[in-house]
Coordinates of C-alpha atoms in Angstrom, one line a residue:
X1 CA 3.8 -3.1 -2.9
X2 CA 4.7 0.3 -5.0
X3 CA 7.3 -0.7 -6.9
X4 CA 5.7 -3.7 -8.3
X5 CA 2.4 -1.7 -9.2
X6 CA 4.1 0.4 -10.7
X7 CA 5.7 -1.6 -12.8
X8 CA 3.0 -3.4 -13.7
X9 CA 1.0 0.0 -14.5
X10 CA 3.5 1.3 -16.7
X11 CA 4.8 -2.5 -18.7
X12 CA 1.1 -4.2 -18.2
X13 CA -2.0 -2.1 -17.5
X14 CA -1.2 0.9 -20.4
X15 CA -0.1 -0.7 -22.9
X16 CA -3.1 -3.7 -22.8
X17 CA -5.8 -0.3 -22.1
X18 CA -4.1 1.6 -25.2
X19 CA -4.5 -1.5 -27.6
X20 CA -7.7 -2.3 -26.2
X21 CA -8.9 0.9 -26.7
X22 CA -8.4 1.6 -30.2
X23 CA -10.4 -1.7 -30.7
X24 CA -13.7 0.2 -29.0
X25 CA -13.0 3.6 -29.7
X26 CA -13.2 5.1 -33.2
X27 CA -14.7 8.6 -34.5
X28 CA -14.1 10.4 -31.3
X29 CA -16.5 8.5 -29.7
X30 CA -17.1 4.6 -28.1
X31 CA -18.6 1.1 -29.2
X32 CA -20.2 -0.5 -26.6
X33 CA -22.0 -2.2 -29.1
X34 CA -19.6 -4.4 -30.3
X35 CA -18.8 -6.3 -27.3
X36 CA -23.0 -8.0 -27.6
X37 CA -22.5 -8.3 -31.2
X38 CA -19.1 -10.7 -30.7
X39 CA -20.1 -12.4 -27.6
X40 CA -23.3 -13.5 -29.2
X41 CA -21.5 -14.7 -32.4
X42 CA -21.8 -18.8 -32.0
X43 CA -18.1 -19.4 -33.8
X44 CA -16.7 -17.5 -30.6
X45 CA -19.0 -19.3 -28.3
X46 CA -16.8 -22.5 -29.4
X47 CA -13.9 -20.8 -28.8
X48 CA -14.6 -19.4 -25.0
X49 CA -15.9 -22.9 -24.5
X50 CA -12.9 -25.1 -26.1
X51 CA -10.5 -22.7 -24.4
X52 CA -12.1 -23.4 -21.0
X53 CA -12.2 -27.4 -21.1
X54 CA -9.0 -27.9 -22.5
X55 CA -7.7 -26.0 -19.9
X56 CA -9.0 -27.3 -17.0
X57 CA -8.2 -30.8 -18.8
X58 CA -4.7 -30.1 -19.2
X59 CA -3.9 -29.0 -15.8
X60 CA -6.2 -32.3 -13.9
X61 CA -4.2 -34.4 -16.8
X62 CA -0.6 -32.2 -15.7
X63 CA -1.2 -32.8 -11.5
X64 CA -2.1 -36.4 -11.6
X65 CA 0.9 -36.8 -14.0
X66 CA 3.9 -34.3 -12.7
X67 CA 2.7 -34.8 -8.4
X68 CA 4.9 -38.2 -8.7
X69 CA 7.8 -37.1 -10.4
X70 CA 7.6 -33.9 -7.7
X71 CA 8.1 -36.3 -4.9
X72 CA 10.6 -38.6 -6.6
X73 CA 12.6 -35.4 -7.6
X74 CA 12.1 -34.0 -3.9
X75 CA 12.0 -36.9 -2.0
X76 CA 14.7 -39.5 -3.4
X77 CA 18.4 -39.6 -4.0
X78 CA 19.8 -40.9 -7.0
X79 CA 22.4 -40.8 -9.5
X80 CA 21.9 -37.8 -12.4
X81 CA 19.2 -36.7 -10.3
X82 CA 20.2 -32.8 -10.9
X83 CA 21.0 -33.5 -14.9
X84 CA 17.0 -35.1 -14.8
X85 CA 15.7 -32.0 -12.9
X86 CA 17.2 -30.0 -15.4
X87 CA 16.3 -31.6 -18.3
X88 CA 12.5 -31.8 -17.5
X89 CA 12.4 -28.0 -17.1
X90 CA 14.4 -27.9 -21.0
X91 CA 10.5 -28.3 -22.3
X92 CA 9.1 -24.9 -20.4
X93 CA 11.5 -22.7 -22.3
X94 CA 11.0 -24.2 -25.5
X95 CA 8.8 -22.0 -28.4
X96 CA 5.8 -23.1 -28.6
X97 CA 5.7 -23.6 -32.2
X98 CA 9.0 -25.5 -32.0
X99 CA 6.9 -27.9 -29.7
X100 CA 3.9 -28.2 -32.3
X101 CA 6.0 -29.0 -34.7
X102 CA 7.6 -31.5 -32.8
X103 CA 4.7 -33.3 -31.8
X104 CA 3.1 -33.0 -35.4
X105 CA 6.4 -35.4 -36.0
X106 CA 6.4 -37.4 -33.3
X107 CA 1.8 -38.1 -33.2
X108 CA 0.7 -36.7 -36.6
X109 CA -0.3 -38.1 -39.6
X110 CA 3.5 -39.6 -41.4
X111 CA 5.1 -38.9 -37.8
X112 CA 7.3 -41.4 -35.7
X113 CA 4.4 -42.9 -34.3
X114 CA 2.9 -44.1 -37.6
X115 CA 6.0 -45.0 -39.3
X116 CA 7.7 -46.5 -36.3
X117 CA 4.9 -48.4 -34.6
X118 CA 2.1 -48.7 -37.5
X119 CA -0.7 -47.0 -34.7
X120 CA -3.0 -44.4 -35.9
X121 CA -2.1 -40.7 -35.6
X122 CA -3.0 -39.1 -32.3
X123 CA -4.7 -35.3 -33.6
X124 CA -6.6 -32.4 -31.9
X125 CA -7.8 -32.1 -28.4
X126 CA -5.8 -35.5 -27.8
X127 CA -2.2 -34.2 -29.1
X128 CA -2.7 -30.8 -27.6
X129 CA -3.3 -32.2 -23.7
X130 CA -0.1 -34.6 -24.5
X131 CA 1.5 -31.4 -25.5
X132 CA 0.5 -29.2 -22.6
X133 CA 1.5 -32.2 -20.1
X134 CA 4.9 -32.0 -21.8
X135 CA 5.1 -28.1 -21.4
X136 CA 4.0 -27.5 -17.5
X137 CA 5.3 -30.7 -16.3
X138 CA 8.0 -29.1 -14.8
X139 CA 5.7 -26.2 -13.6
X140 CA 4.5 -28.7 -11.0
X141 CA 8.2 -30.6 -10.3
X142 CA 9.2 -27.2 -9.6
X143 CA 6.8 -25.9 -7.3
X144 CA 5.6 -28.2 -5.3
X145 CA 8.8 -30.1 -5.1
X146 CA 10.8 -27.0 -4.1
X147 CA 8.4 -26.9 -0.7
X148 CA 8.4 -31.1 -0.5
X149 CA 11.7 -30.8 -0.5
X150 CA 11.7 -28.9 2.8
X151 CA 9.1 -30.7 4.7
X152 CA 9.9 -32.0 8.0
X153 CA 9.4 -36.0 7.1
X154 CA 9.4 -36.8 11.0
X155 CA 5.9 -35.2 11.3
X156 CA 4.6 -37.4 8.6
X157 CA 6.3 -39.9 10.9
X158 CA 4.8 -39.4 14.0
X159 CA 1.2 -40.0 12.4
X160 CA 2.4 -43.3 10.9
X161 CA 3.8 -43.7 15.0
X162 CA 0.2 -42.7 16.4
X163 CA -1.7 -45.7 14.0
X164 CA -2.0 -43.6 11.2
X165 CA -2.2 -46.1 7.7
X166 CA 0.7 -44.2 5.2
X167 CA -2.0 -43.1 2.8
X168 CA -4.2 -41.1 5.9
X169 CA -0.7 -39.8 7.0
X170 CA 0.1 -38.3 3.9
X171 CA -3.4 -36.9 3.4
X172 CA -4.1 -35.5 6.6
X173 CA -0.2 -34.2 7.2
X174 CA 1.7 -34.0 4.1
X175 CA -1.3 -33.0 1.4
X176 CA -2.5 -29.7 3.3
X177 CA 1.1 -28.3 3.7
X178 CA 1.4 -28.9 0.2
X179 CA -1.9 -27.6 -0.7
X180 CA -0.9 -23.6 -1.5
X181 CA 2.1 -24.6 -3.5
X182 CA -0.1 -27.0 -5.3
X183 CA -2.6 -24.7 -5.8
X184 CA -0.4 -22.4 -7.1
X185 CA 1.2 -24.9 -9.5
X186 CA -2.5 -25.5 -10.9
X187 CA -3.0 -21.9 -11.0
X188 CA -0.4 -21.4 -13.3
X189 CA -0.6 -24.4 -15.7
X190 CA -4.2 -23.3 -16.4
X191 CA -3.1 -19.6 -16.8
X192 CA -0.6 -21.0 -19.6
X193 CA -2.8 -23.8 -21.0
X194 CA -5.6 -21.1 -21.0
X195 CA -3.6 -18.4 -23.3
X196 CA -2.0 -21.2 -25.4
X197 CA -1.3 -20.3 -28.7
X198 CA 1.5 -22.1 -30.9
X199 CA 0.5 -25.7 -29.4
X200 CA -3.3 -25.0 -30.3
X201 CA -2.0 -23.3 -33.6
X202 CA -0.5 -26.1 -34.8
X203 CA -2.0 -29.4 -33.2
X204 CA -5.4 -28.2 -33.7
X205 CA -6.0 -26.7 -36.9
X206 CA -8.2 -24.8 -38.4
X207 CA -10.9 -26.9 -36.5
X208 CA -9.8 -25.9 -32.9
X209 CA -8.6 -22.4 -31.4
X210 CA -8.5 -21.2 -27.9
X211 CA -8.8 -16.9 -27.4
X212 CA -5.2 -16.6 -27.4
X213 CA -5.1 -17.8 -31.4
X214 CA -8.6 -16.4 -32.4
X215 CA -7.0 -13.2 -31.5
X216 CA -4.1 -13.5 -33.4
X217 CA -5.9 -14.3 -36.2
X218 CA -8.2 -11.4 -35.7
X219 CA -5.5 -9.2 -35.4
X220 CA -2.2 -10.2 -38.0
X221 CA -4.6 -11.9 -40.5
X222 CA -7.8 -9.8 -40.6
X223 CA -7.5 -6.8 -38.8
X224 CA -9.9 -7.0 -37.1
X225 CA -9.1 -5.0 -33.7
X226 CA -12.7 -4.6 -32.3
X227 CA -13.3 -8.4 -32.3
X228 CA -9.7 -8.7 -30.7
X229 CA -10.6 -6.1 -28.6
X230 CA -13.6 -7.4 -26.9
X231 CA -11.8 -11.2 -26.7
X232 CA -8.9 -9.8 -25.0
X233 CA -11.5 -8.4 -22.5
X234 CA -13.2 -11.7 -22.3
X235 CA -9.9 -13.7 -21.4
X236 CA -9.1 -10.7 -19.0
X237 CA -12.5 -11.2 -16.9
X238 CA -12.0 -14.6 -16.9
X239 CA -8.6 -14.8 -15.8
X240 CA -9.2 -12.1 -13.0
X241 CA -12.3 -14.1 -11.6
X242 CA -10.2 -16.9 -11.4
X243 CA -7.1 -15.6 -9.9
X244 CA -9.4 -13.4 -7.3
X245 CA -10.9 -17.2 -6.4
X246 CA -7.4 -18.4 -5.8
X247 CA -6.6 -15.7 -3.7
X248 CA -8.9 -15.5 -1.4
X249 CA -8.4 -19.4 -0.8
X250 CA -4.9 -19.0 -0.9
X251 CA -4.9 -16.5 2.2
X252 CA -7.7 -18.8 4.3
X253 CA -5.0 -22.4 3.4
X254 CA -2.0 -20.2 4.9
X255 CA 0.0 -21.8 7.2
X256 CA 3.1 -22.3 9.1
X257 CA 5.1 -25.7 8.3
X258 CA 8.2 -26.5 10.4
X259 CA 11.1 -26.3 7.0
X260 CA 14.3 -28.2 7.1
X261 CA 17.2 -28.1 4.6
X262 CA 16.5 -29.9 1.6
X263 CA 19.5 -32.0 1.3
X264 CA 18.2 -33.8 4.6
X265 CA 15.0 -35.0 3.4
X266 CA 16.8 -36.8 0.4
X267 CA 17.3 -40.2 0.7
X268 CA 17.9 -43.4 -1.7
X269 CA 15.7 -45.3 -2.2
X270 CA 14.5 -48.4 0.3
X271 CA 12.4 -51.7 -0.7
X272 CA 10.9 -52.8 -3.8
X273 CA 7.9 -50.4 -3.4
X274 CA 10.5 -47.3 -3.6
X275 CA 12.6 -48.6 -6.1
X276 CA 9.4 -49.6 -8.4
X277 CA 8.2 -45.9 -7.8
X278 CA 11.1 -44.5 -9.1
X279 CA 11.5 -46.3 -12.6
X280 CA 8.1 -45.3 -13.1
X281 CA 8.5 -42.1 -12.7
X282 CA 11.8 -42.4 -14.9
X283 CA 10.0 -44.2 -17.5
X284 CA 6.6 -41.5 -17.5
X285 CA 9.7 -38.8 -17.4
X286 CA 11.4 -40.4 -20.7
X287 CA 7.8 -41.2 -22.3
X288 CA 6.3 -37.7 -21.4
X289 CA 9.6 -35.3 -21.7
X290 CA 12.7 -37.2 -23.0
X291 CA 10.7 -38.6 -26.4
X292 CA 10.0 -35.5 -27.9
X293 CA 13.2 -34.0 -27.0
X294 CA 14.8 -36.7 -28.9
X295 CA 12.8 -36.4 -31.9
X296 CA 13.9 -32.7 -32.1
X297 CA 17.4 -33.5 -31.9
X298 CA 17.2 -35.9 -34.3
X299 CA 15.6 -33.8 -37.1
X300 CA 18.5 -31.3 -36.1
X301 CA 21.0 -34.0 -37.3
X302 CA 19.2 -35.5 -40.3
X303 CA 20.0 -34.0 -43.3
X304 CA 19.7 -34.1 -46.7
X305 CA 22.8 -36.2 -47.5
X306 CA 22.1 -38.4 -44.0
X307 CA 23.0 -37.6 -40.4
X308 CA 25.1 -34.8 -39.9
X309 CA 26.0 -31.3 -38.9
X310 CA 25.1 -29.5 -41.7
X311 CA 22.4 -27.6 -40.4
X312 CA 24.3 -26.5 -37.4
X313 CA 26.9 -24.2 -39.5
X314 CA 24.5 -23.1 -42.0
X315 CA 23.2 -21.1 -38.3
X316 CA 26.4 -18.9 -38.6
X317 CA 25.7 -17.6 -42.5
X318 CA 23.8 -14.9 -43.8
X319 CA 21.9 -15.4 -47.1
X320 CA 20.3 -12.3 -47.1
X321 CA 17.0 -12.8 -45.9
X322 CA 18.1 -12.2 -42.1
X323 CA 19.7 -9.0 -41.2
X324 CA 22.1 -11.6 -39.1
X325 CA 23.1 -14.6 -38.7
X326 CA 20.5 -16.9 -37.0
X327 CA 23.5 -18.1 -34.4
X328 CA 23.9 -14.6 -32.9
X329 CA 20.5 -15.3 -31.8
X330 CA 22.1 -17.2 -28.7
X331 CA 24.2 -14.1 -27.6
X332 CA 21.0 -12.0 -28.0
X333 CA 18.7 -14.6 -25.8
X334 CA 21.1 -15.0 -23.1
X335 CA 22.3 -11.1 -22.4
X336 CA 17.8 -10.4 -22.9
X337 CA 17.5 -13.0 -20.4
X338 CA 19.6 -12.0 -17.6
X339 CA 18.6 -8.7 -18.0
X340 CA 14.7 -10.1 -17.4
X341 CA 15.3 -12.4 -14.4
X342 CA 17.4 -9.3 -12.8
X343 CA 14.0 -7.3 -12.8
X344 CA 11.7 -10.3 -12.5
X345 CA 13.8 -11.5 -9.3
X346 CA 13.5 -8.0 -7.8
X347 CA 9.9 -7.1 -9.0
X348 CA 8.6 -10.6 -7.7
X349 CA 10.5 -10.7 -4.6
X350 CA 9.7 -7.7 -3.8
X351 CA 5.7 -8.3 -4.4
X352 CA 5.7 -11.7 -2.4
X353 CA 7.4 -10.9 0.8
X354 CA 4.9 -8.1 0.9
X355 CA 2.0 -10.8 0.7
X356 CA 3.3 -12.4 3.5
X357 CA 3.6 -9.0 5.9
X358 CA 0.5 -8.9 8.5
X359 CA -2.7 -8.0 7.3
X360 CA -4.4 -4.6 9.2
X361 CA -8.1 -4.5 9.0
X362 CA -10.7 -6.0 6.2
X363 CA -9.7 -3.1 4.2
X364 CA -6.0 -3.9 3.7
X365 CA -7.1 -7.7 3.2
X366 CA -8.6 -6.7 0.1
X367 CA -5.9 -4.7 -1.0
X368 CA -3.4 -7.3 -0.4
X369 CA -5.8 -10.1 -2.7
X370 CA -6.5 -7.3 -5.0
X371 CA -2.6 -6.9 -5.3
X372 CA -1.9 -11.1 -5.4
X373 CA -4.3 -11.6 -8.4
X374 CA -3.1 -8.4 -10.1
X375 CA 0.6 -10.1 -10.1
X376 CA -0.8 -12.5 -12.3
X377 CA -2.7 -11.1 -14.8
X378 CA 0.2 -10.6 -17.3
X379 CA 0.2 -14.7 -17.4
X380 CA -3.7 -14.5 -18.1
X381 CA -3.5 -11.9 -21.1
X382 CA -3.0 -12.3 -24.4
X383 CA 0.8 -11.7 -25.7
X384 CA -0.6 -10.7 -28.6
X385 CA -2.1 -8.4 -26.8
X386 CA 0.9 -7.1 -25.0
X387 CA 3.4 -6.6 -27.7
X388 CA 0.8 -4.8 -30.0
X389 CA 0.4 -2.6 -26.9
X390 CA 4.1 -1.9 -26.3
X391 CA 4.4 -0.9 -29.8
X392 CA 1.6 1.5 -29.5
X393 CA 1.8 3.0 -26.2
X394 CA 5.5 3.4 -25.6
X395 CA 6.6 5.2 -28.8
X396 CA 6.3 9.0 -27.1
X397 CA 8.1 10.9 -24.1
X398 CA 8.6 9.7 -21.1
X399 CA 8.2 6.5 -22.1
X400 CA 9.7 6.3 -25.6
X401 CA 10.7 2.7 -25.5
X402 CA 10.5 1.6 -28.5
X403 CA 13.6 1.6 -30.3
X404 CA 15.5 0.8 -27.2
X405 CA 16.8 -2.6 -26.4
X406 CA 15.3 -2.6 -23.0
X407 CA 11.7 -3.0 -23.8
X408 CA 12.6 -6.9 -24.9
X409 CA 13.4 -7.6 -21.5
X410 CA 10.7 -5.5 -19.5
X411 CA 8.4 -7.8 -21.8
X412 CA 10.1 -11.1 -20.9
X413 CA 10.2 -9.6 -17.3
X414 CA 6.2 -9.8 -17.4
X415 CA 6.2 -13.2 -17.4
X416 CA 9.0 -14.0 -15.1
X417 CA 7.5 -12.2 -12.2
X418 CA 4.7 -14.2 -11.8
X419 CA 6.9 -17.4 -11.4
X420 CA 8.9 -15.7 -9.1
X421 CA 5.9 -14.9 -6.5
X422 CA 4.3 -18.3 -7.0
X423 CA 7.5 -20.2 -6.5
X424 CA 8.5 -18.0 -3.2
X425 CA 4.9 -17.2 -1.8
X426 CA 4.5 -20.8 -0.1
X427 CA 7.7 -20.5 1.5
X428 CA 7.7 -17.1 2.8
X429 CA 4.2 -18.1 4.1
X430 CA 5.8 -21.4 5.9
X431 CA 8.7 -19.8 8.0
X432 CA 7.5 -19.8 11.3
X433 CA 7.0 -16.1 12.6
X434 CA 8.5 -16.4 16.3
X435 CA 11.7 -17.2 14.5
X436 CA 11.4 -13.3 13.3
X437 CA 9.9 -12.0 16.6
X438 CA 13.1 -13.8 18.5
X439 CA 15.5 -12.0 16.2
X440 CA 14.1 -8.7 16.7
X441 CA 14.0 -9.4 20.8
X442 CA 17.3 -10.0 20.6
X443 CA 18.2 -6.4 18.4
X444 CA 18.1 -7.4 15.0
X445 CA 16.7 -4.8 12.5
X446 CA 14.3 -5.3 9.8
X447 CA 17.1 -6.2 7.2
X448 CA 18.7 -8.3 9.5
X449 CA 15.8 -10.9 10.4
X450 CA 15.3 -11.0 6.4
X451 CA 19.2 -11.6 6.1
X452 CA 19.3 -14.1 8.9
X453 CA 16.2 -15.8 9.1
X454 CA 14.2 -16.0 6.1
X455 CA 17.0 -16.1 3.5
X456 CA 19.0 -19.0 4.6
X457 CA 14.8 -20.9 4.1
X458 CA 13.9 -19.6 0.8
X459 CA 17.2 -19.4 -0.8
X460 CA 16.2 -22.7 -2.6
X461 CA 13.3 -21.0 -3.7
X462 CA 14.9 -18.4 -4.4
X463 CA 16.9 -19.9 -7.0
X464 CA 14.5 -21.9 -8.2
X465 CA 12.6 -18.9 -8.8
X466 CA 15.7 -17.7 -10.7
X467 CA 15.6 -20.9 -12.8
X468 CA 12.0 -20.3 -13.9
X469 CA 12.6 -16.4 -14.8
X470 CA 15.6 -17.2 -16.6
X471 CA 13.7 -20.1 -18.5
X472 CA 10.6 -18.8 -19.4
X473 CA 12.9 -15.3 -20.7
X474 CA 14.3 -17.4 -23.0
X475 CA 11.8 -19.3 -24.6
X476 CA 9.0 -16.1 -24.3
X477 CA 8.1 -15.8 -27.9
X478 CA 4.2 -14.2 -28.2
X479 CA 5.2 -10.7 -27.5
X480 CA 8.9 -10.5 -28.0
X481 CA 8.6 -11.3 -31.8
X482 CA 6.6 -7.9 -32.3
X483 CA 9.6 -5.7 -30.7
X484 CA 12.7 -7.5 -31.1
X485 CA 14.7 -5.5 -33.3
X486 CA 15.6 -7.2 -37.2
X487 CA 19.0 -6.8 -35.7
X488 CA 18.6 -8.8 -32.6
X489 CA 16.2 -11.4 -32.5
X490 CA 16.2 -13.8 -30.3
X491 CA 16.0 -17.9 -30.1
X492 CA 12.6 -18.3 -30.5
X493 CA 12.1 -15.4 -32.8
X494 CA 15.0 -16.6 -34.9
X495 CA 13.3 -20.5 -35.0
X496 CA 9.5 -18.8 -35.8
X497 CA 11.5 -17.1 -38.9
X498 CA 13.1 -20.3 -40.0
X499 CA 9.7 -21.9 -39.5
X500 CA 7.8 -19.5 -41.8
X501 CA 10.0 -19.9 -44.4
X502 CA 9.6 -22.7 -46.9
X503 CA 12.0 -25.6 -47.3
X504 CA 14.1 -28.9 -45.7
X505 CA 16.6 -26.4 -45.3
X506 CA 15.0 -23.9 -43.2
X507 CA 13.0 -26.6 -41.3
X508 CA 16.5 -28.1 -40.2
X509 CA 17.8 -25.2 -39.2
X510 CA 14.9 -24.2 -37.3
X511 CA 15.6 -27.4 -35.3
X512 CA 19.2 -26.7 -35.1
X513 CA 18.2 -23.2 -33.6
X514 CA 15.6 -24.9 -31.0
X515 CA 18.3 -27.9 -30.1
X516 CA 20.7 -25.1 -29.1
X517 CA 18.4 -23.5 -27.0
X518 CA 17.2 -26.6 -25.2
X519 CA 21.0 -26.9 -24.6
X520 CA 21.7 -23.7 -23.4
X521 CA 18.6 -23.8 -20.9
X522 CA 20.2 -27.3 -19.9
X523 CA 23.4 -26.0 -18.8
X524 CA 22.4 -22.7 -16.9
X525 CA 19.6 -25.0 -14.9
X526 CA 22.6 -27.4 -14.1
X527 CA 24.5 -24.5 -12.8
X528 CA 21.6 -23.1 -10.7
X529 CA 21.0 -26.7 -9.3
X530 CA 24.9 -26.9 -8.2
X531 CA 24.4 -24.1 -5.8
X532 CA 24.0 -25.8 -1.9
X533 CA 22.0 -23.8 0.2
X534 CA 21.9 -24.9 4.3
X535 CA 20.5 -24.1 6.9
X536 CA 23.6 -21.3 8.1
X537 CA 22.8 -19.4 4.4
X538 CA 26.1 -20.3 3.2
X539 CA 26.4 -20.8 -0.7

């Protein structure tokens, strides 16, 4: 557990305290009295409360949607089956206010669905669920389909054999082995839908914010760092309450499932129920993912003087405004991104094989749930928050960070780890522990039993994991674009600049910039996903 703590202490806990701080403490001396005055305010009553509901609608709304298209992706073997696996992840790396503004074109007012189809414009709470669907989709693909992948079918089997009907099979066998990973899938799309900021931003107007934008606004627009101050406490409290919940639950649903190799649970599909399952799934997949994707490209291509590429070279000029071209961005995003994934892979692995070790005594129970929901707090704070903090509290010996390029990756890093110990918890927690116990019987040390044993089972996950670090690095925009350097900004910083700059021309190239990156998350998720994994750990 100590090198994840202390990571955390040093990238999360100080620099969130330091900001946080000079909110409440002015004069030499503390204002407790600020934290009644704001929560009592009625305006952020509507905030807490909107936050809440749209949260817990969007990830209901994201379950009932994504647990289909987890099973056909886990479950089913068909052509371009990695190339769709891919491609519904492209969404999760995407900025956020890239997405908005896709959406606004695709369900606003003047957008695709007016022009093309004559309906009435889908706005607030309505667009933003649609849009949070369309983000975390692949949260719950990913998760829960990386351990339904690995389930032993024949034990679903032997219920069917015993008289069970296939819907009591699958809830009395299937559903609670899935029930941690799923859990943990929900956990996180409400984290994300919870601290949602350029989907809420833009979809929702001045009419609708959730804690994530009210503190942004408090902060770039008003300066007002008390009442910033005491919401980023608020969303702290209730993110911690929540994550303690989940891991408490979490530790009483563990459970050892009997995992196979993935690529023997595949199969194509049989009968007309099958088959009708899967071009459902394909056609929620285009409706939900695949639509706005499309739109995005296509505002990429059309230009002033019709369809064309125009926008694309105008990426690799300077006109003064940027300190680079916006094209180096790419470069930038994808050297950040390794660099993040490399920590978040070590920091996270590190953190979930030891919440999977054997518990001593109440006393190192709580430790090891007090440890689990501290892993993922940095998903439940504001970024705001976090890069306002990193500016402030590393700019002085030892940790005088702030010039260096290192402290974009440590902040992209923050996110990653979380994914990393969701994604490889439910596995580590599966593998049977007499498979262990018989390897050290036989002489193998510590290292070993991980090498030989649980490696060759969660190397899927593993890279999976990798996937997910390496995706959300890229697309992490709420507190990289207050410490990437002028210099060397990356994708989504480089699209937000576009964005807030006025003009067809900028709003072209913006998509450009954002069609790029969806391609570039394309092809690295492809690459991952054409690493084989069996059952001897070969790659």
């Amino acid at each position: 557990m100590a090198p994840p703590a202390v990571f955390l202490a040093l990238f999360f806990a100080y620099p969130v305290a330091a900001i946080t701080a000079r909110g409440l403490h002015e004069g030499g001396r503390w204002h407790p009295g600020r934290i009644a005055e704001v929560l009592t305010d009625p305006g952020i009553a509507r905030v807490v409360w909107f936050t809440l509901w749209q949260a817990a609608a969007s990830t209901v709304l994201t379950l009932l949607l994504a647990l289909p298209g987890a099973y056909v992706l886990a479950r089913y073997d068909f052509p371009g089956k990695r190339v769709l696996r891919a491609v519904v992840t492209v969404p999760f790396v995407l900025p956020t206010v890239v997405v908005g503004s896709a959406f606004l074109g695709l369900l606003g007012r003047g957008g695709l669905l007016e022009e093309t189809w004559g309906l009435r414009p889908v706005t607030g709470p309505a667009a933003i669920l649609i849009a949070h669907v369309f983000f975390n989709y692949a949260v719950v693909v990913r998760i829960v389909g990386s351990l339904w992948a690995q389930l032993d079918p024949r034990q679903e089997e032997a219920a069917r054999v015993l008289g069970a009907s296939r819907l009591a099979a699958w809830r009395t066998v299937t559903l609670p082995a899935l029930a941690p990973a799923a859990a943990a899938a929900a956990l996180m799309v409400f984290l994300f839908t919870f601290t949602s900021f350029g989907v809420v931003q833009i979809l929702g107007g001045p009419r609708y914010a959730t804690l994530e934008v009210e503190i942004y606004r408090r902060t770039a627009y008003l300066l007002d760092l008390p009442t910033a101050a005491v919401l980023t406490l608020v969303q702290f409290a209730a993110v911690a309450a929540l994550l303690a919940v989940h891991a408490r639950t979490a530790r009483r649903h563990q459970r050892t499932l009997g995992l196979v190799d993935a690529a023997r649970t595949a199969r194509r599909p049989r009968g007309a129920r099958q088959r009708m399952l899967l071009a459902a799934v394909l056609a929620q997949i285009a409706l939900l993912v695949l639509t706005p994707l499309a739109v995005l490209v296509e505002r990429s291509l059309n230009g002033p003087d019709g369809y064309g590429l125009d926008f694309y070279r105008a990426l690799a000029e300077t006109d003064g405004t940027f300190a680079v071209a916006p094209l180096e961005a790419v470069g930038n995003s994808l050297a950040y991104a390794a660099v993040a994934t490399g920590i978040a892979l070590a920091v996270g692995g590190l953190a979930a094989v030891a919440l999977t070790l054997p518990e001593s005594g109440r006393r190192a129970g709580r430790l090891v749930r007090g440890f689990d929901a501290l892993l993922m707090l940095p998903l439940g704070t504001s970024a705001v928050t976090v890069g306002f903090g990193f500016l402030i509290a590393l700019d002085e010996p030892p940790l005088d960070l702030r010039s260096s390029w290192i402290l974009v990756p440590l902040a992209q890093a923050l996110v990653g780890v979380p994914f990393v110990v969701r994604t490889l918890l439910p596995v580590l927690r599966a593998v049977d522990p007499r498979l262990r116990e018989a390897a050290a019987v036989l002489g193998a040390s510590p290292p070993r039993v991980w090498r030989e044993v649980d490696l060759p089972l969660v190397r899927r996950a593993l890279l999976v994991a990798a996937g997910f670090a390496f995706a959300v690095s890229l697309g992490e925009f709420g507190a990289t674009v207050f410490i990437a350097r002028a210099d060397a900004p990356t994708l989504p910083v480089a699209v937000a600049r576009l964005l807030g700059r006025a003009g067809e021309a900028n709003y072209g190239q913006a998509m450009a910039l954002s069609t790029i990156l969806m391609l570039v998350c394309t092809a690295t998720l492809l690459a991952l996903e054409s690493i084989r994994t069996d059952r001897s750990g070969e790659l």
